[in-house]
C-alpha atoms as an extended CHARMM CRD file, in Angstrom:
* protein
*
       248  EXT
         1         1  UNK       CA             87.5270000000       76.8790000000       92.1140000000  PROA      1               0.0000000000
         2         2  UNK       CA             91.0030000000       75.6570000000       93.0160000000  PROA      2               0.0000000000
         3         3  UNK       CA             92.9920000000       76.6780000000       96.0820000000  PROA      3               0.0000000000
         4         4  UNK       CA             94.0130000000       80.3260000000       96.3300000000  PROA      4               0.0000000000
         5         5  UNK       CA             97.1090000000       80.8430000000       98.4780000000  PROA      5               0.0000000000
         6         6  UNK       CA             98.4460000000       84.2700000000       99.4140000000  PROA      6               0.0000000000
         7         7  UNK       CA            102.1310000000       84.6440000000      100.3240000000  PROA      7               0.0000000000
         8         8  UNK       CA            102.3520000000       87.5810000000      102.7140000000  PROA      8               0.0000000000
         9         9  UNK       CA            104.5520000000       89.3010000000      105.2600000000  PROA      9               0.0000000000
        10        10  UNK       CA            104.8020000000       93.0030000000      106.0390000000  PROA      10              0.0000000000
        11        11  UNK       CA            108.5920000000       92.7030000000      106.2320000000  PROA      11              0.0000000000
        12        12  UNK       CA            110.6700000000       92.8270000000      103.0750000000  PROA      12              0.0000000000
        13        13  UNK       CA            113.5760000000       90.5480000000      102.2620000000  PROA      13              0.0000000000
        14        14  UNK       CA            112.1390000000       87.3940000000      103.8560000000  PROA      14              0.0000000000
        15        15  UNK       CA            111.8590000000       85.2920000000      100.6900000000  PROA      15              0.0000000000
        16        16  UNK       CA            108.2080000000       86.0680000000      100.0050000000  PROA      16              0.0000000000
        17        17  UNK       CA            108.4390000000       86.4380000000       96.2290000000  PROA      17              0.0000000000
        18        18  UNK       CA            110.9000000000       83.5470000000       95.9350000000  PROA      18              0.0000000000
        19        19  UNK       CA            108.3960000000       81.3880000000       97.8140000000  PROA      19              0.0000000000
        20        20  UNK       CA            105.4490000000       82.4610000000       95.6530000000  PROA      20              0.0000000000
        21        21  UNK       CA            107.3460000000       81.8630000000       92.3980000000  PROA      21              0.0000000000
        22        22  UNK       CA            108.8600000000       78.5570000000       93.5550000000  PROA      22              0.0000000000
        23        23  UNK       CA            105.5610000000       77.1340000000       94.8170000000  PROA      23              0.0000000000
        24        24  UNK       CA            103.7800000000       78.1620000000       91.6220000000  PROA      24              0.0000000000
        25        25  UNK       CA            106.4900000000       76.5790000000       89.4820000000  PROA      25              0.0000000000
        26        26  UNK       CA            106.5320000000       73.4270000000       91.6040000000  PROA      26              0.0000000000
        27        27  UNK       CA            102.7790000000       72.9120000000       91.3610000000  PROA      27              0.0000000000
        28        28  UNK       CA            102.8520000000       73.5510000000       87.6100000000  PROA      28              0.0000000000
        29        29  UNK       CA            105.7070000000       71.1090000000       87.0670000000  PROA      29              0.0000000000
        30        30  UNK       CA            103.6940000000       68.6010000000       89.0810000000  PROA      30              0.0000000000
        31        31  UNK       CA            100.8200000000       68.8450000000       86.6200000000  PROA      31              0.0000000000
        32        32  UNK       CA             98.6080000000       71.3870000000       88.4080000000  PROA      32              0.0000000000
        33        33  UNK       CA             97.1590000000       74.1600000000       86.2640000000  PROA      33              0.0000000000
        34        34  UNK       CA             98.5870000000       77.1190000000       88.1550000000  PROA      34              0.0000000000
        35        35  UNK       CA             98.3320000000       80.9200000000       88.1630000000  PROA      35              0.0000000000
        36        36  UNK       CA            100.7630000000       83.3230000000       89.8340000000  PROA      36              0.0000000000
        37        37  UNK       CA             99.2720000000       86.7420000000       90.6260000000  PROA      37              0.0000000000
        38        38  UNK       CA            101.7670000000       89.5890000000       91.0990000000  PROA      38              0.0000000000
        39        39  UNK       CA            100.2890000000       92.2330000000       93.4360000000  PROA      39              0.0000000000
        40        40  UNK       CA            103.6280000000       93.7260000000       94.4690000000  PROA      40              0.0000000000
        41        41  UNK       CA            104.3770000000       97.1070000000       92.8070000000  PROA      41              0.0000000000
        42        42  UNK       CA            108.0290000000       96.0410000000       92.6290000000  PROA      42              0.0000000000
        43        43  UNK       CA            106.8690000000       93.3720000000       90.1260000000  PROA      43              0.0000000000
        44        44  UNK       CA            109.6220000000       90.9770000000       91.1720000000  PROA      44              0.0000000000
        45        45  UNK       CA            107.4400000000       87.9110000000       90.6390000000  PROA      45              0.0000000000
        46        46  UNK       CA            106.8050000000       89.0790000000       87.0830000000  PROA      46              0.0000000000
        47        47  UNK       CA            110.4880000000       89.5830000000       86.2590000000  PROA      47              0.0000000000
        48        48  UNK       CA            111.4210000000       86.3390000000       88.0480000000  PROA      48              0.0000000000
        49        49  UNK       CA            109.4720000000       84.4940000000       85.3550000000  PROA      49              0.0000000000
        50        50  UNK       CA            111.1370000000       86.4180000000       82.5530000000  PROA      50              0.0000000000
        51        51  UNK       CA            108.1970000000       88.7250000000       81.8660000000  PROA      51              0.0000000000
        52        52  UNK       CA            107.8320000000       92.5210000000       81.9650000000  PROA      52              0.0000000000
        53        53  UNK       CA            105.4010000000       94.5860000000       84.0670000000  PROA      53              0.0000000000
        54        54  UNK       CA            102.2900000000       95.8430000000       82.2860000000  PROA      54              0.0000000000
        55        55  UNK       CA            101.2840000000       99.4840000000       81.8930000000  PROA      55              0.0000000000
        56        56  UNK       CA             97.9480000000       99.0960000000       83.7020000000  PROA      56              0.0000000000
        57        57  UNK       CA             97.3710000000       96.5580000000       86.4520000000  PROA      57              0.0000000000
        58        58  UNK       CA             94.7780000000       93.9950000000       85.3200000000  PROA      58              0.0000000000
        59        59  UNK       CA             92.8380000000       94.3910000000       88.5840000000  PROA      59              0.0000000000
        60        60  UNK       CA             92.0250000000       98.0460000000       87.8930000000  PROA      60              0.0000000000
        61        61  UNK       CA             91.6740000000       97.6350000000       84.1420000000  PROA      61              0.0000000000
        62        62  UNK       CA             88.1740000000       97.1310000000       82.7910000000  PROA      62              0.0000000000
        63        63  UNK       CA             89.2260000000       94.1500000000       80.6710000000  PROA      63              0.0000000000
        64        64  UNK       CA             88.4930000000       90.5870000000       81.7810000000  PROA      64              0.0000000000
        65        65  UNK       CA             91.4440000000       89.2130000000       83.7120000000  PROA      65              0.0000000000
        66        66  UNK       CA             91.7250000000       86.2370000000       81.3660000000  PROA      66              0.0000000000
        67        67  UNK       CA             92.7810000000       88.6510000000       78.6150000000  PROA      67              0.0000000000
        68        68  UNK       CA             95.6650000000       89.9210000000       80.7720000000  PROA      68              0.0000000000
        69        69  UNK       CA             97.0750000000       86.5450000000       81.7880000000  PROA      69              0.0000000000
        70        70  UNK       CA            100.4870000000       85.7870000000       80.2690000000  PROA      70              0.0000000000
        71        71  UNK       CA            101.9840000000       82.4370000000       79.3750000000  PROA      71              0.0000000000
        72        72  UNK       CA            105.3280000000       81.4640000000       80.9160000000  PROA      72              0.0000000000
        73        73  UNK       CA            108.1030000000       79.1210000000       79.8250000000  PROA      73              0.0000000000
        74        74  UNK       CA            106.8220000000       76.4970000000       82.2720000000  PROA      74              0.0000000000
        75        75  UNK       CA            103.9970000000       74.2530000000       81.1500000000  PROA      75              0.0000000000
        76        76  UNK       CA            100.8040000000       74.6800000000       83.2110000000  PROA      76              0.0000000000
        77        77  UNK       CA            102.0280000000       77.9650000000       84.7390000000  PROA      77              0.0000000000
        78        78  UNK       CA            100.4340000000       81.3010000000       83.8370000000  PROA      78              0.0000000000
        79        79  UNK       CA            101.1070000000       84.7660000000       85.2260000000  PROA      79              0.0000000000
        80        80  UNK       CA             98.9280000000       87.7650000000       86.0030000000  PROA      80              0.0000000000
        81        81  UNK       CA            101.7100000000       90.3540000000       85.6850000000  PROA      81              0.0000000000
        82        82  UNK       CA            102.1770000000       93.2790000000       88.0160000000  PROA      82              0.0000000000
        83        83  UNK       CA            102.2500000000       96.9710000000       87.2270000000  PROA      83              0.0000000000
        84        84  UNK       CA            104.5340000000       99.7210000000       88.4780000000  PROA      84              0.0000000000
        85        85  UNK       CA            101.9570000000      102.4200000000       87.6890000000  PROA      85              0.0000000000
        86        86  UNK       CA            101.7730000000      104.7160000000       90.7170000000  PROA      86              0.0000000000
        87        87  UNK       CA             98.1540000000      105.5190000000       89.8960000000  PROA      87              0.0000000000
        88        88  UNK       CA             97.1070000000      101.8810000000       89.8210000000  PROA      88              0.0000000000
        89        89  UNK       CA             99.0990000000      100.9520000000       92.9040000000  PROA      89              0.0000000000
        90        90  UNK       CA             97.5790000000      103.8450000000       94.8250000000  PROA      90              0.0000000000
        91        91  UNK       CA             94.0800000000      102.9280000000       93.6440000000  PROA      91              0.0000000000
        92        92  UNK       CA             94.4940000000       99.3590000000       94.8690000000  PROA      92              0.0000000000
        93        93  UNK       CA             96.3090000000      100.2100000000       98.0930000000  PROA      93              0.0000000000
        94        94  UNK       CA             93.9320000000      102.9370000000       99.2860000000  PROA      94              0.0000000000
        95        95  UNK       CA             90.6380000000      101.4990000000       98.0580000000  PROA      95              0.0000000000
        96        96  UNK       CA             87.6580000000      101.7390000000      100.3860000000  PROA      96              0.0000000000
        97        97  UNK       CA             86.2470000000       98.4930000000      101.7670000000  PROA      97              0.0000000000
        98        98  UNK       CA             83.5330000000       98.1940000000       99.1230000000  PROA      98              0.0000000000
        99        99  UNK       CA             86.0240000000       98.8650000000       96.3250000000  PROA      99              0.0000000000
       100       100  UNK       CA             88.4690000000       96.3590000000       97.7830000000  PROA      100             0.0000000000
       101       101  UNK       CA             85.7170000000       93.7400000000       97.8210000000  PROA      101             0.0000000000
       102       102  UNK       CA             84.8960000000       94.5610000000       94.1940000000  PROA      102             0.0000000000
       103       103  UNK       CA             88.5140000000       94.0690000000       93.1770000000  PROA      103             0.0000000000
       104       104  UNK       CA             88.6520000000       90.7850000000       95.1100000000  PROA      104             0.0000000000
       105       105  UNK       CA             85.4560000000       89.6070000000       93.4050000000  PROA      105             0.0000000000
       106       106  UNK       CA             86.8370000000       90.6350000000       89.9940000000  PROA      106             0.0000000000
       107       107  UNK       CA             89.9160000000       88.5120000000       90.6470000000  PROA      107             0.0000000000
       108       108  UNK       CA             88.0090000000       85.5550000000       92.0940000000  PROA      108             0.0000000000
       109       109  UNK       CA             85.7100000000       85.4100000000       89.0770000000  PROA      109             0.0000000000
       110       110  UNK       CA             88.6310000000       84.4130000000       86.8510000000  PROA      110             0.0000000000
       111       111  UNK       CA             90.2270000000       81.7460000000       89.0440000000  PROA      111             0.0000000000
       112       112  UNK       CA             87.8880000000       78.8230000000       88.4960000000  PROA      112             0.0000000000
       113       113  UNK       CA             89.9610000000       77.3530000000       85.6490000000  PROA      113             0.0000000000
       114       114  UNK       CA             93.0190000000       76.8310000000       87.8660000000  PROA      114             0.0000000000
       115       115  UNK       CA             93.9240000000       74.0760000000       90.3060000000  PROA      115             0.0000000000
       116       116  UNK       CA             96.2730000000       76.3370000000       92.2890000000  PROA      116             0.0000000000
       117       117  UNK       CA             96.6040000000       80.1190000000       92.5020000000  PROA      117             0.0000000000
       118       118  UNK       CA             99.4450000000       81.8590000000       94.3480000000  PROA      118             0.0000000000
       119       119  UNK       CA             99.3260000000       85.5940000000       95.1230000000  PROA      119             0.0000000000
       120       120  UNK       CA            102.5290000000       87.5230000000       95.7920000000  PROA      120             0.0000000000
       121       121  UNK       CA            101.8670000000       90.5650000000       98.0130000000  PROA      121             0.0000000000
       122       122  UNK       CA            103.9160000000       93.6750000000       98.7440000000  PROA      122             0.0000000000
       123       123  UNK       CA            105.7610000000       93.9200000000      102.0830000000  PROA      123             0.0000000000
       124       124  UNK       CA            102.8690000000       95.7840000000      103.6720000000  PROA      124             0.0000000000
       125       125  UNK       CA             99.7640000000       95.3740000000      105.8120000000  PROA      125             0.0000000000
       126       126  UNK       CA             97.7990000000       97.7240000000      103.5330000000  PROA      126             0.0000000000
       127       127  UNK       CA             95.0390000000       97.4940000000      100.9760000000  PROA      127             0.0000000000
       128       128  UNK       CA             96.8320000000       95.2730000000       98.4540000000  PROA      128             0.0000000000
       129       129  UNK       CA             97.5350000000       92.5930000000      101.0550000000  PROA      129             0.0000000000
       130       130  UNK       CA             93.9950000000       92.7910000000      102.4590000000  PROA      130             0.0000000000
       131       131  UNK       CA             92.5430000000       92.4640000000       98.9610000000  PROA      131             0.0000000000
       132       132  UNK       CA             94.6220000000       89.3380000000       98.3850000000  PROA      132             0.0000000000
       133       133  UNK       CA             93.5640000000       87.8580000000      101.7170000000  PROA      133             0.0000000000
       134       134  UNK       CA             89.9110000000       88.5930000000      100.9390000000  PROA      134             0.0000000000
       135       135  UNK       CA             90.2250000000       86.4190000000       97.8220000000  PROA      135             0.0000000000
       136       136  UNK       CA             92.2110000000       83.5700000000       99.3370000000  PROA      136             0.0000000000
       137       137  UNK       CA             91.5910000000       80.2230000000      100.9730000000  PROA      137             0.0000000000
       138       138  UNK       CA             94.8030000000       80.3700000000      102.9670000000  PROA      138             0.0000000000
       139       139  UNK       CA             97.8570000000       82.4490000000      103.7100000000  PROA      139             0.0000000000
       140       140  UNK       CA            101.4830000000       81.3580000000      104.0020000000  PROA      140             0.0000000000
       141       141  UNK       CA            103.9280000000       83.5560000000      105.9180000000  PROA      141             0.0000000000
       142       142  UNK       CA            107.6560000000       83.2600000000      105.1910000000  PROA      142             0.0000000000
       143       143  UNK       CA            109.7700000000       84.5940000000      108.0480000000  PROA      143             0.0000000000
       144       144  UNK       CA            113.5020000000       85.0630000000      108.2020000000  PROA      144             0.0000000000
       145       145  UNK       CA            115.2590000000       83.5090000000      111.1840000000  PROA      145             0.0000000000
       146       146  UNK       CA            116.1520000000       86.7860000000      112.8740000000  PROA      146             0.0000000000
       147       147  UNK       CA            115.4470000000       88.6880000000      116.0870000000  PROA      147             0.0000000000
       148       148  UNK       CA            112.3670000000       90.6250000000      114.8860000000  PROA      148             0.0000000000
       149       149  UNK       CA            110.6410000000       87.6280000000      113.3040000000  PROA      149             0.0000000000
       150       150  UNK       CA            108.1600000000       87.0750000000      116.1430000000  PROA      150             0.0000000000
       151       151  UNK       CA            107.2030000000       90.7540000000      116.2600000000  PROA      151             0.0000000000
       152       152  UNK       CA            106.3180000000       90.7320000000      112.5730000000  PROA      152             0.0000000000
       153       153  UNK       CA            104.3320000000       87.5410000000      112.9940000000  PROA      153             0.0000000000
       154       154  UNK       CA            102.1220000000       89.1060000000      115.6510000000  PROA      154             0.0000000000
       155       155  UNK       CA            101.2170000000       92.0800000000      113.4570000000  PROA      155             0.0000000000
       156       156  UNK       CA            100.4800000000       89.9540000000      110.4140000000  PROA      156             0.0000000000
       157       157  UNK       CA             98.3470000000       87.4830000000      112.3320000000  PROA      157             0.0000000000
       158       158  UNK       CA             96.1750000000       90.3370000000      113.6210000000  PROA      158             0.0000000000
       159       159  UNK       CA             95.5030000000       91.4710000000      110.0410000000  PROA      159             0.0000000000
       160       160  UNK       CA             94.6490000000       87.8930000000      109.0510000000  PROA      160             0.0000000000
       161       161  UNK       CA             92.1660000000       87.6830000000      111.9350000000  PROA      161             0.0000000000
       162       162  UNK       CA             90.5250000000       90.9500000000      110.8840000000  PROA      162             0.0000000000
       163       163  UNK       CA             90.0700000000       89.7050000000      107.3130000000  PROA      163             0.0000000000
       164       164  UNK       CA             88.6730000000       86.3970000000      108.5800000000  PROA      164             0.0000000000
       165       165  UNK       CA             86.0140000000       88.2140000000      110.6070000000  PROA      165             0.0000000000
       166       166  UNK       CA             85.0500000000       90.9230000000      108.1140000000  PROA      166             0.0000000000
       167       167  UNK       CA             85.8490000000       89.9160000000      104.5260000000  PROA      167             0.0000000000
       168       168  UNK       CA             86.5640000000       86.2240000000      104.1650000000  PROA      168             0.0000000000
       169       169  UNK       CA             85.3410000000       83.6340000000      106.6520000000  PROA      169             0.0000000000
       170       170  UNK       CA             86.9220000000       80.7830000000      104.6720000000  PROA      170             0.0000000000
       171       171  UNK       CA             90.4710000000       82.1690000000      105.0110000000  PROA      171             0.0000000000
       172       172  UNK       CA             92.7890000000       79.8460000000      106.9370000000  PROA      172             0.0000000000
       173       173  UNK       CA             96.3180000000       80.1600000000      108.2460000000  PROA      173             0.0000000000
       174       174  UNK       CA             98.1090000000       77.8680000000      105.8020000000  PROA      174             0.0000000000
       175       175  UNK       CA            101.4750000000       77.8520000000      107.4870000000  PROA      175             0.0000000000
       176       176  UNK       CA            104.6550000000       79.6110000000      108.6010000000  PROA      176             0.0000000000
       177       177  UNK       CA            107.8190000000       79.0360000000      106.5760000000  PROA      177             0.0000000000
       178       178  UNK       CA            111.3000000000       79.5590000000      108.0140000000  PROA      178             0.0000000000
       179       179  UNK       CA            113.6080000000       81.0240000000      105.3520000000  PROA      179             0.0000000000
       180       180  UNK       CA            117.3030000000       81.9490000000      105.0500000000  PROA      180             0.0000000000
       181       181  UNK       CA            117.9340000000       79.1170000000      107.4830000000  PROA      181             0.0000000000
       182       182  UNK       CA            121.4960000000       78.6510000000      108.7620000000  PROA      182             0.0000000000
       183       183  UNK       CA            121.5840000000       75.6910000000      111.1610000000  PROA      183             0.0000000000
       184       184  UNK       CA            125.1250000000       76.5640000000      112.2640000000  PROA      184             0.0000000000
       185       185  UNK       CA            123.8800000000       79.7950000000      113.8920000000  PROA      185             0.0000000000
       186       186  UNK       CA            122.5440000000       79.7010000000      117.4350000000  PROA      186             0.0000000000
       187       187  UNK       CA            120.0440000000       82.4880000000      116.6100000000  PROA      187             0.0000000000
       188       188  UNK       CA            118.5560000000       80.4000000000      113.8030000000  PROA      188             0.0000000000
       189       189  UNK       CA            118.0880000000       77.4210000000      116.0850000000  PROA      189             0.0000000000
       190       190  UNK       CA            116.5890000000       79.6440000000      118.8040000000  PROA      190             0.0000000000
       191       191  UNK       CA            114.0420000000       81.2210000000      116.4340000000  PROA      191             0.0000000000
       192       192  UNK       CA            113.1670000000       77.7990000000      115.0410000000  PROA      192             0.0000000000
       193       193  UNK       CA            112.5760000000       76.4470000000      118.5410000000  PROA      193             0.0000000000
       194       194  UNK       CA            110.4810000000       79.4210000000      119.7010000000  PROA      194             0.0000000000
       195       195  UNK       CA            108.2890000000       79.5380000000      116.5910000000  PROA      195             0.0000000000
       196       196  UNK       CA            107.5880000000       75.8010000000      116.6730000000  PROA      196             0.0000000000
       197       197  UNK       CA            106.8770000000       75.8120000000      120.4160000000  PROA      197             0.0000000000
       198       198  UNK       CA            104.3910000000       78.6640000000      120.0240000000  PROA      198             0.0000000000
       199       199  UNK       CA            102.6840000000       77.7520000000      116.7330000000  PROA      199             0.0000000000
       200       200  UNK       CA            103.1260000000       73.9740000000      116.6390000000  PROA      200             0.0000000000
       201       201  UNK       CA            102.0330000000       72.1870000000      113.4750000000  PROA      201             0.0000000000
       202       202  UNK       CA            101.2480000000       75.4810000000      111.7280000000  PROA      202             0.0000000000
       203       203  UNK       CA            104.9970000000       75.7500000000      111.0320000000  PROA      203             0.0000000000
       204       204  UNK       CA            106.1060000000       73.8270000000      107.9510000000  PROA      204             0.0000000000
       205       205  UNK       CA            108.5710000000       71.0110000000      108.5380000000  PROA      205             0.0000000000
       206       206  UNK       CA            110.5120000000       72.2450000000      105.4970000000  PROA      206             0.0000000000
       207       207  UNK       CA            112.9660000000       75.1030000000      106.0150000000  PROA      207             0.0000000000
       208       208  UNK       CA            114.5500000000       77.0870000000      103.1990000000  PROA      208             0.0000000000
       209       209  UNK       CA            118.3350000000       77.4080000000      103.5640000000  PROA      209             0.0000000000
       210       210  UNK       CA            120.5020000000       80.3060000000      102.5430000000  PROA      210             0.0000000000
       211       211  UNK       CA            121.5110000000       79.4470000000       98.9940000000  PROA      211             0.0000000000
       212       212  UNK       CA            123.1220000000       81.8230000000       96.5110000000  PROA      212             0.0000000000
       213       213  UNK       CA            121.2850000000       80.1730000000       93.6100000000  PROA      213             0.0000000000
       214       214  UNK       CA            117.9920000000       81.4230000000       95.0560000000  PROA      214             0.0000000000
       215       215  UNK       CA            119.2750000000       84.9670000000       94.5740000000  PROA      215             0.0000000000
       216       216  UNK       CA            120.7000000000       84.2210000000       91.1210000000  PROA      216             0.0000000000
       217       217  UNK       CA            117.6250000000       82.5940000000       89.5790000000  PROA      217             0.0000000000
       218       218  UNK       CA            115.4600000000       85.7630000000       89.1900000000  PROA      218             0.0000000000
       219       219  UNK       CA            118.2040000000       87.5090000000       87.2040000000  PROA      219             0.0000000000
       220       220  UNK       CA            117.8910000000       84.7030000000       84.6550000000  PROA      220             0.0000000000
       221       221  UNK       CA            114.0990000000       84.9730000000       84.5350000000  PROA      221             0.0000000000
       222       222  UNK       CA            113.6610000000       81.4880000000       85.9500000000  PROA      222             0.0000000000
       223       223  UNK       CA            112.3900000000       79.9300000000       89.1770000000  PROA      223             0.0000000000
       224       224  UNK       CA            114.9430000000       78.0000000000       91.1900000000  PROA      224             0.0000000000
       225       225  UNK       CA            113.3720000000       74.6720000000       90.1790000000  PROA      225             0.0000000000
       226       226  UNK       CA            114.4330000000       75.1240000000       86.5500000000  PROA      226             0.0000000000
       227       227  UNK       CA            117.5030000000       77.3240000000       87.0510000000  PROA      227             0.0000000000
       228       228  UNK       CA            119.3040000000       75.0600000000       89.5350000000  PROA      228             0.0000000000
       229       229  UNK       CA            117.1620000000       71.9560000000       90.0460000000  PROA      229             0.0000000000
       230       230  UNK       CA            119.8220000000       70.1500000000       92.1050000000  PROA      230             0.0000000000
       231       231  UNK       CA            120.5280000000       73.0160000000       94.4760000000  PROA      231             0.0000000000
       232       232  UNK       CA            119.6630000000       73.0060000000       98.1710000000  PROA      232             0.0000000000
       233       233  UNK       CA            117.1230000000       75.7600000000       97.5890000000  PROA      233             0.0000000000
       234       234  UNK       CA            115.3820000000       73.8220000000       94.8370000000  PROA      234             0.0000000000
       235       235  UNK       CA            115.1670000000       70.6820000000       96.9640000000  PROA      235             0.0000000000
       236       236  UNK       CA            113.7080000000       72.6900000000       99.8350000000  PROA      236             0.0000000000
       237       237  UNK       CA            110.9770000000       74.2160000000       97.6720000000  PROA      237             0.0000000000
       238       238  UNK       CA            110.1090000000       70.8420000000       96.1430000000  PROA      238             0.0000000000
       239       239  UNK       CA            109.6180000000       69.4990000000       99.6730000000  PROA      239             0.0000000000
       240       240  UNK       CA            107.6010000000       72.5810000000      100.6230000000  PROA      240             0.0000000000
       241       241  UNK       CA            105.4140000000       72.2050000000       97.5580000000  PROA      241             0.0000000000
       242       242  UNK       CA            104.6160000000       68.6440000000       98.5950000000  PROA      242             0.0000000000
       243       243  UNK       CA            103.7480000000       69.8290000000      102.1070000000  PROA      243             0.0000000000
       244       244  UNK       CA            101.4170000000       72.4990000000      100.7440000000  PROA      244             0.0000000000
       245       245  UNK       CA             99.6590000000       70.0370000000       98.4510000000  PROA      245             0.0000000000
       246       246  UNK       CA             99.2850000000       67.5660000000      101.3160000000  PROA      246             0.0000000000
       247       247  UNK       CA             97.6530000000       70.2000000000      103.5560000000  PROA      247             0.0000000000
       248       248  UNK       CA             94.1350000000       70.0170000000      102.1050000000  PROA      248             0.0000000000
C-alpha cells in the first residue's frame, strides 16, 4: 500500500483543505497515482475539484469504496467525495472504538492501488479525525501564523499520541506547515521562530504565503496548481509536495 497522509488541525481556516487538495494534485501531476479522501462534512475538498457531494458517505455505505471513487480533471488523481448527510456524519463522528476501527479497515482495504493517499479532515478532534489517523502512515498539520497557533498544536499532538498508542502504531508526525505567511509582520516571524525552535526539523522548510489565488481556485473547481500555476501559492505547494515526497 502507498503512503496515507492525513491533513488535520482542530482549528478551521488554517489552509487544511487547500493543503490536502494541492498536495494531491501535485503528486498526481508528478506521476503518482493519487487518491484524495474528503472526510469533512463541509465537503470543500470535493467542490475544490469541481465535484459534488454524494448522498451517502462511501465509508458508511455498504458498497465497495472503489465503486464510489470519482475521476477528476487531473490525470492520476481520483476523489472519494464527501457527504453532507447529517446521519452519516453523526455515524462517523460518534462511532464507538470498534466501529471506528471497522471504518478505518474498510477504507484501508481499498488503498493498495494508490501511490499516495491524502485525507482531508474536519476542523475537529473527534471521531472523523481519529478514524483518519487510525488509517494513516503520517499526519501533516497546517497552522496559521497567529497567536493561538501553539495552543492548537499542543491539543492536536496529544490526540496523535493517543492514536499512536491505541489504534495505529505506524502513525508518524509527518510535519508542521506554516500557512498564510506574511514575512513583513513581526507576529509571523515570531511564530515561525518559536515553532522551529520547539519542533526543529518536523517543521517544513516551505511556508505558504497569503495569496488571493489560493482563495479563488476552489470557486473555479480547480487546485491552485492548475488554476494559477505561476502564482506564489502554486510555487509554495510545488515545493511542499517535493518535501513530502522526499520525507520517506
